[in-house]
Short mmCIF file of C-alpha atoms in Angstrom, two decimals:
data_model
loop_
_atom_site.label_atom_id
_atom_site.label_comp_id
_atom_site.label_asym_id
_atom_site.label_seq_id
_atom_site.Cartn_x
_atom_site.Cartn_y
_atom_site.Cartn_z
CA MET A 1 133.03 144.74 121.82
CA PRO A 2 130.61 141.86 121.35
CA GLU A 3 131.62 138.68 119.50
CA ASP A 4 130.79 139.13 115.70
CA PHE A 5 126.94 137.67 115.10
CA GLU A 6 127.82 135.90 111.82
CA SER A 7 131.14 134.36 114.19
CA PHE A 8 129.10 133.55 117.09
CA ILE A 9 126.60 131.42 114.97
CA GLN A 10 129.23 129.78 113.08
CA GLN A 11 131.32 128.88 116.42
CA HIS A 12 128.45 127.63 118.13
CA ARG A 13 126.59 126.04 115.16
CA GLY A 14 125.90 122.65 116.69
CA ALA A 15 123.92 124.21 119.52
CA PHE A 16 121.24 125.87 117.74
CA ASP A 17 120.13 121.99 116.27
CA GLU A 18 117.73 120.48 118.39
CA PRO A 19 117.25 116.54 118.55
CA GLY A 20 115.87 115.10 115.11
CA PRO A 21 111.99 114.35 114.76
CA SER A 22 109.84 112.22 116.28
CA PRO A 23 109.15 108.67 115.39
CA ARG A 24 105.78 109.40 114.39
CA VAL A 25 107.31 110.95 111.19
CA TRP A 26 108.71 107.87 109.59
CA ASP A 27 105.71 106.04 110.79
CA ALA A 28 103.63 108.07 108.70
CA LEU A 29 106.21 108.20 106.13
CA GLU A 30 106.18 104.36 105.53
CA LYS A 31 102.53 104.51 105.39
CA GLU A 32 102.64 106.65 102.56
CA LEU A 33 105.25 104.33 101.05
CA GLU A 34 103.44 101.61 101.31
CA GLY A 35 100.25 103.01 100.09
CA SER A 36 102.14 104.17 96.87
CA ARG A 37 103.74 101.32 96.43
CA LYS A 38 100.43 99.17 96.60
CA GLY A 39 98.97 101.89 94.10
CA ARG A 40 102.36 101.13 92.12
CA VAL A 41 101.58 97.35 91.93
CA VAL A 42 97.73 97.56 91.12
CA SER A 43 98.47 99.88 88.36
CA MET A 44 101.17 97.80 87.10
CA LEU A 45 98.72 95.08 87.05
CA GLY A 46 96.39 96.99 85.69
CA LYS A 47 98.94 98.09 82.56
CA ASN A 48 99.80 94.26 82.26
CA TRP A 49 96.78 92.77 82.26
CA PHE A 50 96.26 93.98 78.97
CA LYS A 51 99.58 92.71 77.89
CA ALA A 52 99.22 89.48 79.11
CA ALA A 53 95.43 89.13 77.60
CA VAL A 54 97.32 90.00 74.33
CA ILE A 55 99.70 87.81 74.33
CA ALA A 56 97.14 84.92 75.59
CA VAL A 57 95.25 85.79 71.91
CA LEU A 58 98.82 85.59 70.51
CA LEU A 59 99.28 82.32 71.71
CA VAL A 60 95.97 81.01 70.72
CA ASN A 61 96.45 82.27 67.31
CA ALA A 62 99.51 80.25 67.02
CA ALA A 63 97.62 77.27 68.38
CA VAL A 64 95.29 77.65 66.34
CA LEU A 65 97.74 77.57 63.30
CA PHE A 66 99.67 74.59 64.83
CA TYR A 67 96.60 72.48 65.09
CA PHE A 68 96.04 73.18 61.11
CA ALA A 69 99.45 72.47 60.26
CA ARG A 70 99.00 69.13 61.64
CA HIS A 71 95.50 68.51 60.61
CA LYS A 72 95.86 69.67 57.15
CA GLN A 73 96.62 66.36 55.72
CA GLN A 74 93.19 64.84 57.34
CA GLN A 75 91.11 67.96 55.91
CA GLN A 76 88.33 66.77 53.12
CA GLN A 77 86.89 68.25 50.57
CA ASP A 78 83.59 69.05 51.21
CA LEU A 79 81.59 72.14 49.53
CA ALA A 80 78.43 71.17 50.10
CA VAL A 81 75.82 72.16 52.81
CA VAL A 82 78.30 74.14 55.52
CA ILE A 83 78.67 77.66 53.94
CA PRO A 84 74.95 78.93 54.93
CA GLU A 85 75.91 77.66 58.80
CA MET A 86 79.09 79.17 58.59
CA GLN A 87 77.54 82.57 56.88
CA ASP A 88 75.18 83.02 60.02
CA ALA A 89 77.70 82.48 62.55
CA LYS A 90 80.21 85.05 60.55
CA VAL A 91 77.46 87.47 60.83
CA TYR A 92 76.32 87.18 64.16
CA TYR A 93 80.27 87.17 66.02
CA THR A 94 81.82 89.57 63.65
CA THR A 95 78.49 92.06 64.33
CA ARG A 96 79.16 91.57 68.33
CA ILE A 97 83.04 92.08 67.85
CA ASN A 98 82.99 95.05 66.17
CA GLU A 99 80.41 96.65 68.59
CA LYS A 100 83.06 95.66 71.27
CA LEU A 101 86.10 96.88 69.18
CA GLU A 102 84.39 100.35 68.55
CA LEU A 103 83.83 100.63 72.43
CA ILE A 104 87.36 99.84 72.94
CA ASN A 105 88.92 102.12 70.43
CA ALA A 106 86.78 104.87 72.19
CA TYR A 107 89.47 105.04 74.82
CA PRO A 108 92.59 106.86 74.18
CA ALA A 109 95.71 104.47 72.96
CA SER A 110 97.73 105.86 76.38
CA GLU A 111 94.81 104.23 78.49
CA LEU A 112 94.95 101.04 76.74
CA GLY A 113 98.87 100.84 76.76
CA LEU A 114 98.94 98.52 73.69
CA ASP A 115 101.51 99.14 70.53
CA SER A 116 100.52 98.90 67.47
CA THR A 117 100.93 95.08 66.69
CA ALA A 118 98.99 94.35 69.94
CA LYS A 119 96.11 96.45 68.26
CA GLN A 120 96.21 94.75 65.39
CA GLU A 121 96.13 91.39 67.10
CA LEU A 122 92.77 92.49 68.69
CA GLN A 123 91.06 93.50 65.26
CA LEU A 124 88.58 91.05 63.79
CA ARG A 125 90.62 90.53 60.63
CA ASN A 126 94.22 89.51 62.04
CA ASP A 127 96.49 87.44 60.33
CA THR A 128 95.01 84.07 62.15
CA TYR A 129 91.40 85.00 60.66
CA LYS A 130 92.65 85.43 57.25
CA THR A 131 94.27 82.21 57.37
CA LEU A 132 91.34 80.43 58.87
CA GLU A 133 89.17 82.33 56.35
CA ASN A 134 91.24 80.90 53.54
CA GLU A 135 91.40 77.71 54.85
CA LEU A 136 87.93 77.52 55.14
CA LYS A 137 86.84 78.53 51.68
CA LYS A 138 89.81 75.82 50.24
CA ASN A 139 87.89 73.20 53.05
CA PRO A 140 84.30 74.42 53.41
CA GLY A 141 82.92 71.06 54.72
CA ASN A 142 85.87 70.13 57.27
CA GLU A 143 84.44 70.28 60.38
CA ARG A 144 87.96 71.14 62.38
CA ILE A 145 88.38 74.16 60.35
CA ARG A 146 84.85 75.27 60.95
CA GLY A 147 85.03 74.36 64.71
CA ALA A 148 88.58 76.59 64.78
CA MET A 149 86.68 79.50 63.38
CA VAL A 150 83.78 79.33 66.01
CA ARG A 151 86.60 78.98 68.45
CA TYR A 152 88.50 81.82 67.27
CA TYR A 153 85.33 84.08 67.53
CA GLN A 154 84.28 83.01 71.00
CA LEU A 155 87.87 83.63 72.33
CA LYS A 156 88.28 87.01 70.58
CA LEU A 157 84.78 88.00 72.52
CA GLU A 158 85.93 86.65 75.83
CA LEU A 159 88.98 88.60 75.61
CA LEU A 160 87.41 91.86 74.27
CA ASP A 161 84.89 91.43 77.30
CA LYS A 162 86.98 91.04 79.68
CA ILE A 163 89.01 94.23 78.55
CA LEU A 164 85.96 96.03 78.55
CA GLU A 165 84.98 95.09 81.85
CA GLU A 166 88.47 96.11 83.11
CA LEU A 167 88.12 99.54 81.57
CA HIS A 168 84.75 100.02 82.93
CA GLU A 169 85.83 99.49 86.46
CA ARG A 170 88.85 101.81 86.39
CA HIS A 171 86.67 104.34 84.43
CA ALA A 172 83.49 105.43 86.46
CA ALA A 173 81.30 106.05 83.22
CA PRO A 174 82.10 103.44 80.75
CA THR A 175 80.07 104.90 78.07
CA HIS A 176 83.27 107.86 77.59
CA THR A 177 84.33 108.51 74.41
CA LYS A 178 87.64 109.43 73.27
CA LYS A 179 87.03 113.08 73.18
CA GLN A 180 85.39 112.89 76.54
CA TYR A 181 88.10 111.06 78.32
CA GLU A 182 90.57 113.52 76.86
CA ALA A 183 88.63 116.90 78.30
CA GLU A 184 88.61 115.15 81.57
CA ILE A 185 92.63 114.76 81.73
CA MET B 1 113.46 107.16 120.36
CA LYS B 2 114.47 110.42 118.32
CA ALA B 3 116.22 110.42 115.56
CA SER B 4 119.58 112.47 116.21
CA ALA B 5 120.28 115.66 114.20
CA ASN B 6 123.08 115.62 111.90
CA ASN B 7 125.52 117.72 111.25
CA LEU B 8 124.98 118.11 107.05
CA ASN B 9 128.76 118.32 106.20
CA GLN B 10 129.33 115.03 107.88
CA THR B 11 126.48 113.45 106.35
CA GLN B 12 127.38 110.79 103.45
CA ILE B 13 124.96 108.01 101.98
CA ASP B 14 126.58 105.08 100.09
CA GLY B 15 125.82 105.27 96.07
CA ASN B 16 124.44 101.81 96.85
CA VAL B 17 121.84 103.26 99.16
CA ILE B 18 120.77 105.44 96.12
CA ASP B 19 120.65 102.84 93.83
CA ARG B 20 118.26 100.69 95.99
CA CYS B 21 116.46 103.94 96.95
CA LYS B 22 115.78 103.96 93.08
CA ARG B 23 114.54 100.49 92.60
CA GLY B 24 112.09 100.93 95.32
CA ASP B 25 113.60 99.38 98.35
CA VAL B 26 111.91 100.71 101.45
CA ARG B 27 115.00 99.78 103.68
CA ALA B 28 117.54 101.50 101.88
CA PHE B 29 114.77 104.80 101.79
CA ARG B 30 114.95 104.46 105.78
CA GLU B 31 118.63 104.58 105.93
CA LEU B 32 118.08 107.63 103.53
CA TYR B 33 115.63 109.17 105.78
CA ASN B 34 117.75 108.09 108.87
CA ALA B 35 120.63 109.74 107.55
CA TYR B 36 119.01 112.91 106.78
CA ALA B 37 116.29 113.58 108.75
CA GLY B 38 117.71 115.22 111.83
CA ALA B 39 119.17 117.90 109.89
CA MET B 40 116.63 118.22 108.00
CA TYR B 41 114.10 118.34 110.40
CA ASN B 42 116.45 121.47 111.69
CA ILE B 43 115.85 123.29 108.40
CA CYS B 44 111.83 122.62 108.96
CA LEU B 45 111.68 124.00 112.64
CA ARG B 46 114.00 126.67 111.90
CA MET B 47 111.61 127.43 108.79
CA THR B 48 108.47 127.28 110.63
CA GLY B 49 109.06 127.80 114.20
CA ASN B 50 107.18 125.26 115.85
CA VAL B 51 107.63 121.33 116.21
CA SER B 52 104.07 120.50 114.81
CA ASP B 53 104.59 122.24 111.01
CA ALA B 54 108.52 121.47 111.18
CA GLU B 55 107.40 117.73 111.44
CA ASP B 56 104.64 117.69 108.99
CA THR B 57 106.82 119.83 106.41
CA LEU B 58 109.79 117.15 107.01
CA GLN B 59 107.01 114.46 105.94
CA GLU B 60 105.74 115.70 102.76
CA ALA B 61 109.49 116.49 101.80
CA PHE B 62 110.70 112.72 102.06
CA ILE B 63 107.92 111.63 100.17
CA GLN B 64 108.57 114.00 97.47
CA VAL B 65 112.11 112.49 97.70
CA HIS B 66 110.78 109.37 97.49
CA ARG B 67 108.72 109.93 94.43
CA ASN B 68 111.64 111.84 92.99
CA ILE B 69 114.99 109.80 93.47
CA GLY B 70 114.92 107.96 89.96
CA LYS B 71 115.70 111.26 88.70
CA LEU B 72 118.69 112.16 90.88
CA GLU B 73 121.41 111.66 88.71
CA ARG B 74 124.37 109.66 89.54
CA ASP B 75 126.73 112.73 89.94
CA ALA B 76 124.62 114.92 91.86
CA SER B 77 125.01 115.97 95.47
CA VAL B 78 122.46 113.90 97.26
CA THR B 79 122.69 116.52 100.32
CA ALA B 80 121.93 119.59 98.17
CA TRP B 81 119.37 117.83 96.13
CA ILE B 82 117.49 116.87 99.51
CA LYS B 83 117.97 120.41 101.16
CA ARG B 84 116.28 121.67 98.07
CA ILE B 85 113.29 120.18 98.13
CA VAL B 86 112.98 120.13 102.10
CA VAL B 87 113.54 124.10 101.89
CA ASN B 88 111.33 124.41 98.90
CA HIS B 89 108.48 122.65 100.88
CA CYS B 90 108.91 124.82 103.79
CA LEU B 91 108.89 127.98 101.55
CA ASN B 92 105.92 126.54 99.71
CA ASN B 93 103.83 125.90 102.72
CA LEU B 94 104.76 129.45 104.34
CA ARG B 95 103.41 131.08 101.01
CA LYS B 96 100.12 128.91 101.89
CA LYS B 97 100.22 130.62 105.12
CA LYS B 98 100.42 133.77 103.12
CA VAL B 99 103.52 134.90 104.18
CA TYR B 100 104.39 137.18 101.58
CA PHE B 101 108.29 137.55 101.14
CA GLU B 102 108.80 140.75 99.25
CA GLU B 103 107.18 142.92 102.15
CA VAL B 104 110.25 144.88 103.93
CA GLU B 105 108.49 145.32 106.80
CA GLU B 106 109.29 148.48 109.30
CA VAL B 107 110.33 146.26 112.30
CA GLU B 108 109.77 148.03 115.47
CA VAL B 109 113.00 148.10 117.97
CA ALA B 110 112.74 149.47 121.39
CA GLU B 111 114.97 152.45 122.70
CA GLU B 112 118.41 150.89 123.99
CA LYS B 113 118.81 153.14 126.97
CA GLY B 114 121.22 151.85 129.74
CA ILE B 115 122.71 148.82 127.19
CA ASP B 116 126.24 148.47 128.11
CA GLU B 117 128.13 147.61 124.50
CA GLU B 118 131.11 146.56 125.99
CA SER B 119 129.72 144.19 128.35
CA PHE B 120 127.01 142.51 125.86
CA THR B 121 127.45 138.82 125.04
CA TRP B 122 125.89 136.64 122.38
CA THR B 123 124.54 133.40 123.96
CA VAL B 124 122.95 130.78 122.06
CA ALA B 125 119.50 130.57 123.77
CA ALA B 126 119.22 134.74 123.72
CA VAL B 127 119.83 134.15 119.66
CA LYS B 128 117.51 131.52 119.09
CA SER B 129 114.67 133.46 121.08
CA ALA B 130 115.60 136.54 119.26
CA ILE B 131 115.48 134.74 115.83
CA HIS B 132 111.95 133.04 116.82
CA GLY B 133 110.69 136.56 117.47
CA LEU B 134 111.67 137.96 113.90
CA PRO B 135 108.54 138.62 111.42
CA GLN B 136 108.47 135.53 109.12
CA GLY B 137 110.12 137.29 105.92
CA TYR B 138 113.09 138.37 108.07
CA ARG B 139 113.55 135.11 109.63
CA THR B 140 113.32 133.11 106.72
CA VAL B 141 115.93 135.21 104.98
CA LEU B 142 118.16 135.38 107.97
CA ASN B 143 118.04 131.30 108.66
CA LEU B 144 118.38 130.43 104.69
CA TYR B 145 121.74 133.05 104.36
CA LEU B 146 122.94 131.71 108.16
CA PHE B 147 122.63 128.58 108.73
CA GLU B 148 121.77 126.94 105.38
CA GLU B 149 124.44 128.65 103.83
CA TYR B 150 122.62 129.71 100.65
CA SER B 151 124.09 133.00 98.77
CA HIS B 152 121.79 136.13 98.67
CA ARG B 153 121.33 135.52 95.12
CA GLU B 154 120.13 131.51 95.54
CA ILE B 155 117.71 132.94 97.84
CA ALA B 156 116.22 136.00 95.79
CA ASP B 157 115.85 132.99 93.34
CA MET B 158 114.07 130.60 95.80
CA MET B 159 111.75 132.97 97.44
CA GLY B 160 111.31 135.02 94.22
CA ILE B 161 112.16 138.20 95.47
CA THR B 162 115.18 140.42 94.57
CA GLU B 163 118.97 140.15 95.94
CA SER B 164 118.65 143.39 97.06
CA THR B 165 115.42 142.80 98.77
CA VAL B 166 117.08 139.91 100.09
CA LYS B 167 120.20 141.91 101.35
CA THR B 168 117.92 144.43 103.22
CA GLN B 169 115.94 142.07 105.19
CA TYR B 170 118.78 139.96 106.18
CA MET B 171 120.72 143.24 107.42
CA ARG B 172 117.53 144.36 109.30
CA ALA B 173 116.94 140.72 110.53
CA LYS B 174 120.63 140.91 112.00
CA GLU B 175 120.13 144.26 113.60
CA LYS B 176 116.86 143.22 115.23
CA VAL B 177 118.37 140.19 116.58
CA ARG B 178 121.55 142.18 117.88
CA GLN B 179 118.99 144.27 119.47
CA ILE B 180 116.50 142.05 120.97
CA VAL B 181 119.66 140.18 122.64
CA LYS B 182 121.18 143.55 123.79
CA GLN B 183 117.85 144.09 125.71
CA GLN B 184 117.92 140.33 127.29
CA ASN B 185 121.57 141.34 128.78
CA CYS B 186 119.81 144.53 130.02
CA ILE B 187 117.07 142.44 131.51
CA ARG B 188 119.29 140.25 133.30
#
């Protein structure tokens, strides 16, 4: 009687194997892995860019507060003339800042990758702003406070511009609303 | 140089290599690949039936291994996990080629005139050739059961067919192989 088929396979199992794959498999695989690693690094940079930007804002805010603490004693009480100038600056900058914040907020939170603290810092009226505003009310004629306020507006605008630029690069259509974006994914 | 084929039962990979793979170390992933490529390639070759498809499937499966290695639990069998990914890739590729596993085809078997049952012998080459000539569904079931050592139940789950269909296909596949080999014995 011939040997049982299953027993034959078991006894000669090794003889059924061919030599392994050609080196082209690893070569192609390695290219894929390199590609996916690059993609991951780029995406990590993309996400961390926002975090880095927010950290930069926090540092600037901290620096402004520190600057006040040091120079508070030099503040002068001058309640004349300066309020109209600051009012113009306030209107100009807050309008532009709010426009940009509105555009940024149109993106879903997952895309921004910011936690609530970071988002709060991005808002116009964050703690630094409130401190500056209070100081300005108390010392409207102080050049340093006025300068710090204007610098605060400018830095915030620059940061928001960079965030928007980054978001536009990552998305073909920069005018996407949150709903449009969610519908797409 | 070709990577050598491996006996899966002897394949051992250090847990440290897996940890390094999880951290994205490409050299560690190459170690993992070298340890398993031979055995996994043979699974692909048996399932797809040709070198080109086998190599493509192997590559795709290892990309999947790379992507998902972070999900591999510490106590899980690396061999069983990789093997399952490879087998699933083979099955998916067969499905893409419109291979329907649920069909229990009637395989035509030539009449067995003049074959001496007593002098009939198995040879590796004859069995390989006979398995290669089987319809895809039968070949898949036979390979998974005999060579990859999955149970009928496991095969049924993987292929999305009933256990009884698996058993029927396996019996028919085995019978078909036996008859082809007998015919080859007769020709010689």
